[in-house]
Each structure stands twice: as structure tokens, then as C-alpha cells.
Amino acid sequence: MERTAAWRNALPSCLLLFAVYVVAGCLCLGLTIGPTYASPLFPSAGIALAAIYTLGPRLLPAVALGAITVNLFPLANGVAVDGSQALAALAAGAGAALQAGIAMLFLRRTMQPAIGASRHVLTFMLSTPVLATISSTVSMTGAVLLGKVAPADMALNWFTWWLGDTIGILLAAPLTWIAIGQPRVLWRRRRMLVGLPLLLSGTVFIAIYFQAEHWESAQQMQTFRLKAQQAGDMLQAQFSEHERFLHAMSRALGDPRRTLAADDFSALATGYLDKRPELASMSWLVPVRRDQRDAFEQWGKEQLAPDFEIREVAGPQQLQRASDRELYMVPTFIEPPRTRLYRGIDLLSEPLRSDAVIQALRTGQPAASAPLNFLQKQSARALLLLQAVHPVGGGESPGMLMISLQVEPYLQRMLQQVNFPSLLVRLEDITGGTGMPLVDHVRRPARNGDVQRVISFGGRQYMLLVAPTPAYAAAQRGWQSWTVLTCGLLLTALLGGMMLLISGERAQIQAQVKDSTARLREREARLQAILDKAADAILTIGLDGVVLSANGAAGRLFGYPPERMAGVPLATLLPPRENQTPAELLRLIASGDAHEYEALGYRSDSSDFPLAISVSEVELPDEHLFVAILHDLTEQRRAQEHIHRLAHNDPLTGLDNRLSLNLRLDQLLARARRMQGTAAVMFIDLDHFKKINDTHGHQTGDLLLVAVANRLRDMLREVDTIARLGGDEFIIVTDCDSTPETAAIVAVRIVEALAAPFMLAGKTVHTGTSVGVAMYPADGEDSATLLRHADTAMYAAKSQGRGNFQFFSSSMNRATHERLLMENRLSQALEKQEFELYLQPQVAMTDGRIIGAEALLRWHHPELGMISPDRFIPIAEESGLILPLGDWVLRRAAQLLVTWREQGLGHLRLAVNLSARQCRGTSLVPLLDKLLADNGIAAAQLELEITESAAMQDPESSRTLLQALRARGIKVAIDDFGTGYSSLSYLKEFKLDRLKIDRSFVKDIETDPNDAVIVSATIALAHSLGLEVTAEGVETEAQRAFLCSKGCETAQGYLFAKPMPVEQFEAMAAAITA
């Protein structure tokens, strides 16, 4: 029962060993060469030896079965296994099991499992070649006796088998022991020292072998490729020759003065066929209509054969009288005589032949049929080549020539002409993408090394595949690569033996050292346990300033393992003052009045940290030492620094906050007063920061602020102060040596640095900055005044278009006051109805008639008079008053359209400008819906103009808005086109009706060729996109003529009329209409 249980427990190991043995063996079968079926590398022998040596003889059946399985492959050679092959495989299995068993008995007696001593390694290395003779001798003897190996080949096969087992054992046995050998600790350590070199060197030599084999094979297969190419060239040349012959004959027969007689055709065909025995026949086909059939059959009986009639195929080798049809294509003259039984068979009665006939008649070129079978030999694949004859002067074809060839004999003759018997060919018709085989001697899919060639014949495509015979391919294996592999693997095996020897001696040395070290550590551990109970770091230090011992807390404090603290100089941990010894420092601390002494300590990584130390001097009979207790002050200092940072620094960017800025600025101004120096205060505000927050999110906005702070730090001096007031506002204060010139240089650098794009969390973010500069003492003598004036200058920079800097001036105070006053008057003007619409006519370029007008806003102030839009529109845009002002304009425009409808001017359209804020808001579309519905206005009468720059501030939102407007029927125009930075891709996607060319381009088209080109290109671009064009600012007749010549549809400008009150425009439009 115990024996049965033992075998049952060994079953999984047997199955695993069997699988590994078979896989490893089969992988090496590809290394066989010449008349042998043995491999120069057989790792399965090493795997079996190591497994049996380690796990015992119960695994021998797995070795025997694995060897039998592996040896059946080369013996069977891809066919069913017969009795002699099975017996030869059994002999190989017996030899492999016998070899593994004898090796186990011998090696267990002569060496230890660890193979650690040099004599054990030498025993393994020297005994392996002797042990490897067992399997090779038994296996080869059986193979020769059973007739599977010729006696003449026995010596080579035996040597190859022996060599493969020898190298396999030397390589695979150590690798197997690394996986399963005992003791496991030792063998695991050998993974890098023994296993890795064996695997790497073995892999390298095998790779070199395959590369060398590839070079050999490529060189030796060159003859095959040349012959294969020659065969393809010959086949294509012969096919082309047939085409040229038929084409030439058709041109000769196309002469209406020439009549083809039977004797003429016989001489012509016989002369061509005798030189080309690969052709089956040549025929002359005559077209016969239904009404000509009886006369033609009568002629055939008189001239060709008494039983002649037009026939068709009824079945395999069966003919019948042809059915009634409109047209027949009948062979009359055929050579050689043995093929004349095909006379009278209508080629239009069978689809494959009929398709070729129709193709030849249609194209006038040689046409080949699809693969077909001869009527008498159904198994013979054939091709027909037809050429229609067309009269020189035109008219119906009198007939056509046809050549038939049987493909199999045709290709055989071609191969005989190539004179290379080791070629196999496959020819298939690939016309239309579907392969139709004609001949296939290869009988397998295409492989690497086969030669494929596309052949053209009669308008069809054929794929010729030429492959070497298996015998030729097998004969191309050379011995050079085999020799390289064998020598390389032998060197690898010797390397493995040397690594085993080195690793064994190293293991013995390590074991001895480990034993001594363990005893020493045990004594130290008992002493260290006493000190490790203390929570604080404790050091004992000798008079020479070297640490004698330390507890665990000290090791953690200084970053050393506790066992490495002993012997560390105190100067490394706690550097003394200059000209002071460590003992003097310790005595100074020990004799001090203070309870603790604060100093700077250094960790093992050279980082410093604050600590508190108290020292006691101890005098023993045989030793004088110091006992130091140390406490880390890092957390205490970090807490203090954190409190200070919260009070004085911005938590997001780490810059000074408002409190710290005021302190530093006051100190700087006090120093400047004493030194009679100057200073500069710069107020920085980011451009479009709110838009960035709204578009990309506040997290991206925070990242931008941090990136801006970093750029400012990188470009400024350490003596300069950088602070963040909040939001996107930063302050820079330069030192006492600042002048307006140096401040301007710094401001320019700031503007340029912050104009460069930022990469934030994978996004590219563009911003800019406006900088205001106030100088001390010219612009203020206290911090509050300087900050306020720098702020004023910053707003002046923003009003100049952003992305620049401005120095403070007294006029800015006045401008600020005027701006606030204007903003207040604007809000009152809306309530007091001080605004009015002026209209500028828009006229058709062709006849000058008024087609509409553009609404322009005017402000009549009771005290200031007429205020230019250039003065109040920017203020309204910035303050937000543009939204109610824009709503008033739209409501007034709706009233005008109602009035025009009542006055009979309903055909006029009215263009209204939209501001950027209106486009970004959400109330525009609902307001338009309400105005159109309440007033009953036709949406097409209202045209809304959006400037190019406003549309491109947020292209996606603009596209959504324009789609909504177009969906309601409202016309949309892009105003001031060419002055912005729009992309053509966006222009294509925007839903527009009209482009308006800015007056800056129109005014110089007579004198500036560049403006003329721009205007012409803009008009052409608009027309290509299906848009109309309106030109602004037309003031001369020459400008009008130029625009008209380029196809501009409408225009406005002083040439036609200036902006005018509504009543004047209505009167003008009514007069023209009347």
C-alpha cells in the first residue's frame, strides 16, 4: 500500500517531467543536419539526469516515454508509424532511461547534491561525456539493426547523438538543479551567477547559429531563385509572343483585298505550330448570323466535311446541333488535322468560351479565356487565346484567330527548357481577385523562399508560384552553422562548470563568515537591547570623539542602521566649532548652565537638522567616556516655520502676501529715504484670467498662478520682492537702485515672459499681462500711494490693448476721473433716451440702388453735444453697459423694420452690430425671438454683424450662436474681416451669409498692390464659400470700379452717402424706390 501511494504521489512529477522533456526535445529537432536525425543539442538529457538525481528513480518512466515520443517525430517523418519505427523509438527510450538511471547511481555516490566542492564539480564535468555514451550507443544500435539508419551513417549519427547529450547535460542539468535542486538556498543563489550566464551565452550561440544558417540558406538558394525567375520570364515571353503573333496576323487578314483560303491558313498555322509543339491547335473562326446559317452549313458540307453543321456542347464529350440564336462563332479551319473534330462547334454556346469571344470582339486585342477543359479530355486544363480581325476601313469582323494550349504539357516543356528538375510550379488565374487553379504541383500554401510572379496573358492575370522540391530544400543545409553552434555550446558548458566551481567555493566562505558574524551579533544584541528601551537618542562617545555605541533611536535620528553607528566620528554627526576638538565640545556642553544645548546635526545623507543635546561626562576605572542624550527639534522648528509662512506667505504660490508686502515695502522705503535712493513698484494683472478660469476650470487657473509665480522668481533678483495680493494680481518691488530706465527693462521682460504659452496638465494656456509702474519718490512717498498709483497705471496699460506696461502719470488720475464720469453719464443717457440711430445706406454695386442700411449708434449729450462712439463704446464694453445699450439698439431696429414695412420699404434689410459681450451672453437669442414674434418682422430683413475678433474669442460658442441665428432665418455677417486672426477652418464651419471687408483695406486699393491683392483674394474666398461681400469705406469712383470688377455685390461709404438720421434715410430710400 505504501509503495502504491508513493507512485501515486510521483504521478504529477512524472507528467511534468514528460511534458518538459518532450517540449525541449522537439524544439531541438530543427538543429538536425545531413543524413542524421540526431541534434547537436539535446537539453532533455540534462533535464532527465538532474530530475532523476534529485527526485529519484520513480520518474524514469517519464524519461522513457518522453524519449519515445520525441524520437517518433524524425523516424516517422510525417507519415504513419510502422513497426520498425516504433521499435527504434522504444530503443531510444530504453537508452535514455538507462543513461539517466546509471548517472543517478554514479553521481549520488561521488558528489553531494550541493555540488559545492571543486572535486564534485570536476566529477560532474568529467563523467558527463562518459555517461552520454549510454543513450547514443543503445539508440543507434537499435536504429541500425532495424534499418532506420544506414550502417554507413551510424558513426556520424552516434557522434551527433553523443555530442547532443553531452552538451545538453552540461547546460540543462545545472539549470534544472537551480529550479529543483537541494539545498534550495544554495541553488537559488546560483540563479544569477550560474543560470543567467548559461542562458545568455546559450541563447547568443543559438541566435548566431540561426543567423549563420540563414546566410547559408540564402546563398545556397540563389540558384533556385534565378531558375524560378528564368521560368517566369520564359512563360511571360512565350505568352507575349502568342499575343503578338495573333495581333500581327489579324492586321494582315484585315486587308479587305485578301481572302483567307483553307490552304493559306493551313500553311500559316502549320509553320507556327511546328516550331511550338507546346500549343494544342490554331483555328479560324467565322461569325454566322441566324439568316446565314443554312447557307453556311451548305458551304461547310461542300468545302469541309459532308456531315458539317453548327453544333454545341450537350455534355461531357457530347455534341448536338446548335440551338437557334442570333449569332454563332464557328471554327472552320483548324490545325493540326487531329483537332478538326472541333470544326463547327459554336464558341458562343458555352459561357467561358463566349466571354473570351466577346472580349476579343470588343477590345480588338488578344483575349484569353478563363481556365476550361478540352471537350475530349475533360481532365486537361486549357486556355484559349482569341484575336478578332477588323477590316482596315471599318465594318464587321470577318472572323477571328484562336490558339488553344493545354496548360500541363505547356508548363512541363517550359521546365524542361529551364533545365532545373528541382522546381515545382503552381499556375492559377487570379483575374477578378478569385484564384482559379490551372496546374498545382506544389500542393501547399506559399512559404518564405518561394518565388511568385504575376503573368499577363490575353488581358487576364495569372499567378505563377515556383517552389523548390523538398529534396532540394533539405540538401541546402550546411555544416558551417552546425559547427558554430556545437563549439559555442561546448564553450557555454565549460563556462557553466567554471561558474559552478566559483559559486561552490563562494558558498563555503560565506557559510563560515556567516557563522562567526552570527555569534558576534548575538553578544551585541544583548547589550543593545538595554539602550533600545530609551525613547531618546543615546550615544556613548570616547575621548577621541568616536561613537562607541548607540541605541536604535540614535540610528533613526541620524539615518544609520544601529549596528553601523559604532565607530562613526562625532564630528560627522555634530561638527565642532573651528579649532575645537570633539572632547572640548562635549565638556563645554556638560559643564554648561543651560539644561540643553542646541546645535546642528548631520544625517547620513548629509542633510542637516536642529537638535538639542545634553551631555554627562563619565569616568570609569578603565575607561573615560561621555554619554549624550539628543532630541530632534525638526518638528518644533517646522511648526514655527509653518505658522510664520501662514502669516506672511500666499498659500497657493508661496509668494509674500499683503502683510509681508507692506512690511517689506515700508522697510525698503525707509532705507531709500536714508540713502536718498529710488524704488519701483510694479502692479501686474493677468489678461483674460477670468476667461481661462471659465474655460479650463479653477484648477487650471490655480496652476497658471503657480506657473506665473515661478516665472517671476526665475527672472528677478533675490533682493527684489514678489508678492501676490489675491486673484491674478501680483506686486513687484525693486531695490533702492531702480531708475525709470531699469524699471522699464524689467517691465518689458515681465510682459514678454508671461506672453509665452504655459503647459498646464497637458493643456496649452495662453495669457498675457498688463503692468503698471509707480516710482518712488516721484509718484508717491508711502506704500499705499505707490500701490494705488501702480494700480492706476496698470489699468491704463489694459486700456492700451493689454500686453504692455505704463508708467504712472498725473494725467492718469484725470483720465480715471473722466472715465468714471463718462460711465455715470452713460447709465443716465440710457434712462434719458439720449441715444439715436443713424443709418448708412448699403447699395448694390451693379446699379447703385439701396438694398439696406447699417445702424450706427449716436449719443446726443445735452451739455457735451454729439459724443463720438470711439469715446463711449469702449467704456460701455468694459463696464458692462454695452448689454442694455445693445438691447436698446435691437429694439429700435425692430421698430424701424415695422415702420419700413408700413411705408412700403419692406424690401430693405437693416444691419445691426453685436458686441463681444452680447455674443458671450445668454440673453441675446431669447430677446431676438421675442422681438421677431411681437413685431411680426421677417427674420431675413435683420442682419447681425459680428466682428472677426469677437467671433474668434471663443470659436465654439460663436459657432453655436451663429447656428442658432441662422436657424431662425436671421442673416449673419462677419464685420471688419481681415483685421482679426480667424482660421479658415473656423470660417468654413461658421454659418454666415456675408463678409464685410474692412475700410482699412479698401482705402488704399488704388495705390497699394498688397491691399488690392488682399481684397481680391477675400472676395474670391467668400464666393467660394457661397458668401456675399460688402465693402466698407468706399469713397472714390475708382474704388467702386475695382470692387465691381472683382464681383463685390454691395458697398457702403461716403461715395454713396454718409451716415444720416432715420428720417433722412427713409426719405432718400422712398425717393429712389418711387
PDB file of C-alpha atoms in Angstrom, residues 755-961:
ATOM      1  CA  ALA A 755       3.218  86.171 -23.029  1.00  0.00           C
ATOM      2  CA  ALA A 756       4.849  82.788 -23.709  1.00  0.00           C
ATOM      3  CA  PRO A 757       2.358  79.851 -23.564  1.00  0.00           C
ATOM      4  CA  PHE A 758       2.038  77.701 -20.446  1.00  0.00           C
ATOM      5  CA  MET A 759       1.765  73.893 -20.450  1.00  0.00           C
ATOM      6  CA  LEU A 760      -0.628  73.049 -17.616  1.00  0.00           C
ATOM      7  CA  ALA A 761      -1.826  69.484 -17.012  1.00  0.00           C
ATOM      8  CA  GLY A 762      -1.430  68.610 -20.685  1.00  0.00           C
ATOM      9  CA  LYS A 763      -3.123  71.814 -21.894  1.00  0.00           C
ATOM     10  CA  THR A 764      -1.548  74.791 -23.658  1.00  0.00           C
ATOM     11  CA  VAL A 765      -2.800  78.001 -21.998  1.00  0.00           C
ATOM     12  CA  HIS A 766      -2.129  81.490 -23.393  1.00  0.00           C
ATOM     13  CA  THR A 767      -2.315  84.607 -21.268  1.00  0.00           C
ATOM     14  CA  GLY A 768      -0.564  87.922 -21.050  1.00  0.00           C
ATOM     15  CA  THR A 769      -0.133  90.709 -18.590  1.00  0.00           C
ATOM     16  CA  SER A 770      -0.597  94.405 -18.115  1.00  0.00           C
ATOM     17  CA  VAL A 771       1.938  96.148 -15.895  1.00  0.00           C
ATOM     18  CA  GLY A 772       1.633  99.497 -14.120  1.00  0.00           C
ATOM     19  CA  VAL A 773       4.779 101.136 -12.721  1.00  0.00           C
ATOM     20  CA  ALA A 774       4.972 103.738  -9.991  1.00  0.00           C
ATOM     21  CA  MET A 775       8.339 105.259  -8.964  1.00  0.00           C
ATOM     22  CA  TYR A 776       9.445 106.398  -5.526  1.00  0.00           C
ATOM     23  CA  PRO A 777       9.558 109.273  -4.691  1.00  0.00           C
ATOM     24  CA  ALA A 778       8.191 110.796  -7.913  1.00  0.00           C
ATOM     25  CA  ASP A 779       4.797 109.011  -7.789  1.00  0.00           C
ATOM     26  CA  GLY A 780       4.354 108.743  -4.021  1.00  0.00           C
ATOM     27  CA  GLU A 781       6.262 108.596  -0.763  1.00  0.00           C
ATOM     28  CA  ASP A 782       4.270 105.954   1.097  1.00  0.00           C
ATOM     29  CA  SER A 783       3.326 102.404   0.284  1.00  0.00           C
ATOM     30  CA  ALA A 784      -0.422 102.993  -0.023  1.00  0.00           C
ATOM     31  CA  THR A 785       0.048 105.830  -2.554  1.00  0.00           C
ATOM     32  CA  LEU A 786       2.584 103.888  -4.630  1.00  0.00           C
ATOM     33  CA  LEU A 787       0.338 100.815  -4.768  1.00  0.00           C
ATOM     34  CA  ARG A 788      -2.683 102.891  -5.745  1.00  0.00           C
ATOM     35  CA  HIS A 789      -0.790 104.720  -8.486  1.00  0.00           C
ATOM     36  CA  ALA A 790       0.736 101.490  -9.813  1.00  0.00           C
ATOM     37  CA  ASP A 791      -2.797 100.080  -9.960  1.00  0.00           C
ATOM     38  CA  THR A 792      -3.949 103.139 -11.937  1.00  0.00           C
ATOM     39  CA  ALA A 793      -1.046 102.733 -14.362  1.00  0.00           C
ATOM     40  CA  MET A 794      -1.916  99.058 -14.794  1.00  0.00           C
ATOM     41  CA  TYR A 795      -5.475  99.949 -15.833  1.00  0.00           C
ATOM     42  CA  ALA A 796      -4.010 102.441 -18.282  1.00  0.00           C
ATOM     43  CA  ALA A 797      -1.934  99.620 -19.757  1.00  0.00           C
ATOM     44  CA  LYS A 798      -5.060  97.484 -20.120  1.00  0.00           C
ATOM     45  CA  SER A 799      -6.858 100.332 -21.874  1.00  0.00           C
ATOM     46  CA  GLN A 800      -3.977 100.460 -24.380  1.00  0.00           C
ATOM     47  CA  GLY A 801      -4.815  96.954 -25.541  1.00  0.00           C
ATOM     48  CA  ARG A 802      -3.253  94.775 -22.839  1.00  0.00           C
ATOM     49  CA  GLY A 803       0.122  93.060 -23.105  1.00  0.00           C
ATOM     50  CA  ASN A 804       2.122  96.218 -22.302  1.00  0.00           C
ATOM     51  CA  PHE A 805       3.245  98.410 -19.403  1.00  0.00           C
ATOM     52  CA  GLN A 806       2.641 102.028 -18.446  1.00  0.00           C
ATOM     53  CA  PHE A 807       4.330 104.400 -16.011  1.00  0.00           C
ATOM     54  CA  PHE A 808       2.035 106.352 -13.745  1.00  0.00           C
ATOM     55  CA  SER A 809       1.427 109.961 -14.673  1.00  0.00           C
ATOM     56  CA  SER A 810      -0.757 112.683 -13.188  1.00  0.00           C
ATOM     57  CA  SER A 811      -2.854 112.647 -16.318  1.00  0.00           C
ATOM     58  CA  MET A 812      -3.937 109.094 -15.483  1.00  0.00           C
ATOM     59  CA  ASN A 813      -5.782 110.418 -12.454  1.00  0.00           C
ATOM     60  CA  ARG A 814      -7.646 112.792 -14.695  1.00  0.00           C
ATOM     61  CA  ALA A 815      -8.312 110.025 -17.238  1.00  0.00           C
ATOM     62  CA  THR A 816      -9.604 107.766 -14.491  1.00  0.00           C
ATOM     63  CA  HIS A 817     -11.874 110.533 -13.254  1.00  0.00           C
ATOM     64  CA  GLU A 818     -13.118 111.218 -16.770  1.00  0.00           C
ATOM     65  CA  ARG A 819     -13.752 107.520 -17.347  1.00  0.00           C
ATOM     66  CA  LEU A 820     -15.831 107.229 -14.171  1.00  0.00           C
ATOM     67  CA  LEU A 821     -17.743 110.379 -15.126  1.00  0.00           C
ATOM     68  CA  MET A 822     -18.366 109.052 -18.637  1.00  0.00           C
ATOM     69  CA  GLU A 823     -19.561 105.718 -17.237  1.00  0.00           C
ATOM     70  CA  ASN A 824     -22.023 107.549 -14.957  1.00  0.00           C
ATOM     71  CA  ARG A 825     -23.282 109.700 -17.855  1.00  0.00           C
ATOM     72  CA  LEU A 826     -23.731 106.586 -19.973  1.00  0.00           C
ATOM     73  CA  SER A 827     -26.026 104.959 -17.443  1.00  0.00           C
ATOM     74  CA  GLN A 828     -28.062 108.195 -17.216  1.00  0.00           C
ATOM     75  CA  ALA A 829     -28.190 108.518 -21.017  1.00  0.00           C
ATOM     76  CA  LEU A 830     -29.982 105.195 -21.303  1.00  0.00           C
ATOM     77  CA  GLU A 831     -32.648 106.403 -18.868  1.00  0.00           C
ATOM     78  CA  LYS A 832     -32.977 109.816 -20.569  1.00  0.00           C
ATOM     79  CA  GLN A 833     -33.205 108.433 -24.109  1.00  0.00           C
ATOM     80  CA  GLU A 834     -30.200 110.434 -25.331  1.00  0.00           C
ATOM     81  CA  PHE A 835     -29.188 107.807 -27.918  1.00  0.00           C
ATOM     82  CA  GLU A 836     -30.194 107.836 -31.579  1.00  0.00           C
ATOM     83  CA  LEU A 837     -29.644 105.517 -34.552  1.00  0.00           C
ATOM     84  CA  TYR A 838     -28.014 106.852 -37.698  1.00  0.00           C
ATOM     85  CA  LEU A 839     -28.270 104.823 -40.874  1.00  0.00           C
ATOM     86  CA  GLN A 840     -25.659 104.492 -43.634  1.00  0.00           C
ATOM     87  CA  PRO A 841     -27.084 103.161 -46.893  1.00  0.00           C
ATOM     88  CA  GLN A 842     -25.803  99.959 -48.432  1.00  0.00           C
ATOM     89  CA  VAL A 843     -26.077  99.944 -52.217  1.00  0.00           C
ATOM     90  CA  ALA A 844     -25.838  97.344 -54.975  1.00  0.00           C
ATOM     91  CA  MET A 845     -22.630  97.693 -56.948  1.00  0.00           C
ATOM     92  CA  THR A 846     -24.218  96.951 -60.298  1.00  0.00           C
ATOM     93  CA  ASP A 847     -26.982  99.588 -60.436  1.00  0.00           C
ATOM     94  CA  GLY A 848     -26.487 101.736 -57.303  1.00  0.00           C
ATOM     95  CA  ARG A 849     -29.903 101.006 -55.795  1.00  0.00           C
ATOM     96  CA  ILE A 850     -30.269 100.996 -51.994  1.00  0.00           C
ATOM     97  CA  ILE A 851     -30.742  97.494 -50.642  1.00  0.00           C
ATOM     98  CA  GLY A 852     -30.449  98.250 -46.937  1.00  0.00           C
ATOM     99  CA  ALA A 853     -28.578 100.159 -44.255  1.00  0.00           C
ATOM    100  CA  GLU A 854     -26.218  99.699 -41.333  1.00  0.00           C
ATOM    101  CA  ALA A 855     -27.449 101.025 -37.959  1.00  0.00           C
ATOM    102  CA  LEU A 856     -24.837 103.240 -36.223  1.00  0.00           C
ATOM    103  CA  LEU A 857     -25.299 104.456 -32.623  1.00  0.00           C
ATOM    104  CA  ARG A 858     -25.018 108.172 -31.829  1.00  0.00           C
ATOM    105  CA  TRP A 859     -25.114 109.937 -28.413  1.00  0.00           C
ATOM    106  CA  HIS A 860     -26.517 113.470 -28.120  1.00  0.00           C
ATOM    107  CA  HIS A 861     -25.480 114.761 -24.701  1.00  0.00           C
ATOM    108  CA  PRO A 862     -27.357 117.905 -23.644  1.00  0.00           C
ATOM    109  CA  GLU A 863     -24.151 119.590 -22.456  1.00  0.00           C
ATOM    110  CA  LEU A 864     -21.331 117.883 -24.352  1.00  0.00           C
ATOM    111  CA  GLY A 865     -23.142 117.663 -27.663  1.00  0.00           C
ATOM    112  CA  MET A 866     -22.507 114.785 -30.082  1.00  0.00           C
ATOM    113  CA  ILE A 867     -20.130 112.257 -28.431  1.00  0.00           C
ATOM    114  CA  SER A 868     -18.129 110.019 -30.770  1.00  0.00           C
ATOM    115  CA  PRO A 869     -18.745 106.259 -30.429  1.00  0.00           C
ATOM    116  CA  ASP A 870     -14.976 105.824 -30.117  1.00  0.00           C
ATOM    117  CA  ARG A 871     -15.220 107.560 -26.717  1.00  0.00           C
ATOM    118  CA  PHE A 872     -18.170 105.808 -25.134  1.00  0.00           C
ATOM    119  CA  ILE A 873     -18.305 102.317 -26.758  1.00  0.00           C
ATOM    120  CA  PRO A 874     -15.051 101.016 -25.115  1.00  0.00           C
ATOM    121  CA  ILE A 875     -16.270 102.297 -21.718  1.00  0.00           C
ATOM    122  CA  ALA A 876     -19.640 100.667 -22.221  1.00  0.00           C
ATOM    123  CA  GLU A 877     -17.963  97.401 -23.249  1.00  0.00           C
ATOM    124  CA  GLU A 878     -15.660  97.363 -20.235  1.00  0.00           C
ATOM    125  CA  SER A 879     -18.302  98.432 -17.683  1.00  0.00           C
ATOM    126  CA  GLY A 880     -20.968  96.059 -18.964  1.00  0.00           C
ATOM    127  CA  LEU A 881     -23.348  98.863 -20.029  1.00  0.00           C
ATOM    128  CA  ILE A 882     -22.963  97.575 -23.584  1.00  0.00           C
ATOM    129  CA  LEU A 883     -25.556  94.881 -22.817  1.00  0.00           C
ATOM    130  CA  PRO A 884     -28.543  97.190 -22.066  1.00  0.00           C
ATOM    131  CA  LEU A 885     -27.281  99.548 -24.792  1.00  0.00           C
ATOM    132  CA  GLY A 886     -27.182  96.690 -27.308  1.00  0.00           C
ATOM    133  CA  ASP A 887     -30.695  95.594 -26.296  1.00  0.00           C
ATOM    134  CA  TRP A 888     -31.931  99.174 -26.918  1.00  0.00           C
ATOM    135  CA  VAL A 889     -30.383  99.140 -30.405  1.00  0.00           C
ATOM    136  CA  LEU A 890     -32.081  95.820 -31.259  1.00  0.00           C
ATOM    137  CA  ARG A 891     -35.482  97.060 -30.031  1.00  0.00           C
ATOM    138  CA  ARG A 892     -35.095 100.300 -32.012  1.00  0.00           C
ATOM    139  CA  ALA A 893     -34.086  98.313 -35.102  1.00  0.00           C
ATOM    140  CA  ALA A 894     -37.207  96.175 -34.764  1.00  0.00           C
ATOM    141  CA  GLN A 895     -39.375  99.346 -34.619  1.00  0.00           C
ATOM    142  CA  LEU A 896     -37.706 100.671 -37.792  1.00  0.00           C
ATOM    143  CA  LEU A 897     -38.375  97.436 -39.674  1.00  0.00           C
ATOM    144  CA  VAL A 898     -42.074  97.633 -38.726  1.00  0.00           C
ATOM    145  CA  THR A 899     -42.194 101.258 -39.902  1.00  0.00           C
ATOM    146  CA  TRP A 900     -40.481 100.406 -43.210  1.00  0.00           C
ATOM    147  CA  ARG A 901     -42.983  97.646 -43.848  1.00  0.00           C
ATOM    148  CA  GLU A 902     -45.821 100.128 -43.417  1.00  0.00           C
ATOM    149  CA  GLN A 903     -44.086 102.680 -45.680  1.00  0.00           C
ATOM    150  CA  GLY A 904     -43.535 100.187 -48.466  1.00  0.00           C
ATOM    151  CA  LEU A 905     -39.823  99.772 -47.712  1.00  0.00           C
ATOM    152  CA  GLY A 906     -40.140  96.210 -46.517  1.00  0.00           C
ATOM    153  CA  HIS A 907     -37.629  95.057 -49.082  1.00  0.00           C
ATOM    154  CA  LEU A 908     -34.773  96.794 -47.228  1.00  0.00           C
ATOM    155  CA  ARG A 909     -32.622  94.972 -44.707  1.00  0.00           C
ATOM    156  CA  LEU A 910     -31.146  96.529 -41.597  1.00  0.00           C
ATOM    157  CA  ALA A 911     -27.688  95.540 -40.287  1.00  0.00           C
ATOM    158  CA  VAL A 912     -27.028  95.817 -36.544  1.00  0.00           C
ATOM    159  CA  ASN A 913     -23.610  95.381 -34.893  1.00  0.00           C
ATOM    160  CA  LEU A 914     -23.273  92.970 -31.949  1.00  0.00           C
ATOM    161  CA  SER A 915     -20.676  93.467 -29.226  1.00  0.00           C
ATOM    162  CA  ALA A 916     -18.408  90.712 -27.913  1.00  0.00           C
ATOM    163  CA  ARG A 917     -20.270  90.724 -24.594  1.00  0.00           C
ATOM    164  CA  GLN A 918     -23.616  90.249 -26.330  1.00  0.00           C
ATOM    165  CA  CYS A 919     -22.210  87.249 -28.193  1.00  0.00           C
ATOM    166  CA  ARG A 920     -20.968  85.664 -24.981  1.00  0.00           C
ATOM    167  CA  GLY A 921     -24.179  86.303 -23.063  1.00  0.00           C
ATOM    168  CA  THR A 922     -27.246  84.101 -22.863  1.00  0.00           C
ATOM    169  CA  SER A 923     -29.997  86.705 -23.321  1.00  0.00           C
ATOM    170  CA  LEU A 924     -29.420  87.605 -26.994  1.00  0.00           C
ATOM    171  CA  VAL A 925     -31.309  84.763 -28.678  1.00  0.00           C
ATOM    172  CA  PRO A 926     -34.394  84.942 -26.358  1.00  0.00           C
ATOM    173  CA  LEU A 927     -34.576  88.731 -26.965  1.00  0.00           C
ATOM    174  CA  LEU A 928     -34.423  88.237 -30.740  1.00  0.00           C
ATOM    175  CA  ASP A 929     -37.164  85.587 -30.573  1.00  0.00           C
ATOM    176  CA  LYS A 930     -39.381  87.994 -28.644  1.00  0.00           C
ATOM    177  CA  LEU A 931     -38.755  90.954 -30.989  1.00  0.00           C
ATOM    178  CA  LEU A 932     -39.460  88.880 -34.113  1.00  0.00           C
ATOM    179  CA  ALA A 933     -42.627  87.410 -32.622  1.00  0.00           C
ATOM    180  CA  ASP A 934     -44.022  90.641 -31.110  1.00  0.00           C
ATOM    181  CA  ASN A 935     -43.407  92.792 -34.197  1.00  0.00           C
ATOM    182  CA  GLY A 936     -44.097  90.234 -36.929  1.00  0.00           C
ATOM    183  CA  ILE A 937     -40.809  91.001 -38.634  1.00  0.00           C
ATOM    184  CA  ALA A 938     -39.407  88.789 -41.375  1.00  0.00           C
ATOM    185  CA  ALA A 939     -36.179  87.404 -39.926  1.00  0.00           C
ATOM    186  CA  ALA A 940     -34.367  87.810 -43.261  1.00  0.00           C
ATOM    187  CA  GLN A 941     -34.764  91.643 -43.010  1.00  0.00           C
ATOM    188  CA  LEU A 942     -32.500  91.701 -39.955  1.00  0.00           C
ATOM    189  CA  GLU A 943     -28.754  91.186 -40.415  1.00  0.00           C
ATOM    190  CA  LEU A 944     -26.491  90.912 -37.376  1.00  0.00           C
ATOM    191  CA  GLU A 945     -22.828  91.855 -37.745  1.00  0.00           C
ATOM    192  CA  ILE A 946     -20.141  90.279 -35.552  1.00  0.00           C
ATOM    193  CA  THR A 947     -16.552  91.430 -35.724  1.00  0.00           C
ATOM    194  CA  GLU A 948     -13.947  88.859 -36.661  1.00  0.00           C
ATOM    195  CA  SER A 949     -12.050  89.346 -33.391  1.00  0.00           C
ATOM    196  CA  ALA A 950     -15.220  88.920 -31.299  1.00  0.00           C
ATOM    197  CA  ALA A 951     -16.085  85.682 -33.105  1.00  0.00           C
ATOM    198  CA  MET A 952     -12.618  84.225 -32.514  1.00  0.00           C
ATOM    199  CA  GLN A 953     -12.522  84.960 -28.769  1.00  0.00           C
ATOM    200  CA  ASP A 954     -14.453  81.727 -28.275  1.00  0.00           C
ATOM    201  CA  PRO A 955     -14.879  79.957 -31.627  1.00  0.00           C
ATOM    202  CA  GLU A 956     -17.004  77.122 -30.269  1.00  0.00           C
ATOM    203  CA  SER A 957     -19.506  79.466 -28.546  1.00  0.00           C
ATOM    204  CA  SER A 958     -19.570  81.672 -31.648  1.00  0.00           C
ATOM    205  CA  ARG A 959     -20.351  78.677 -33.858  1.00  0.00           C
ATOM    206  CA  THR A 960     -23.250  77.690 -31.577  1.00  0.00           C
ATOM    207  CA  LEU A 961     -24.627  81.256 -31.617  1.00  0.00           C
TER     208      LEU A 961
END
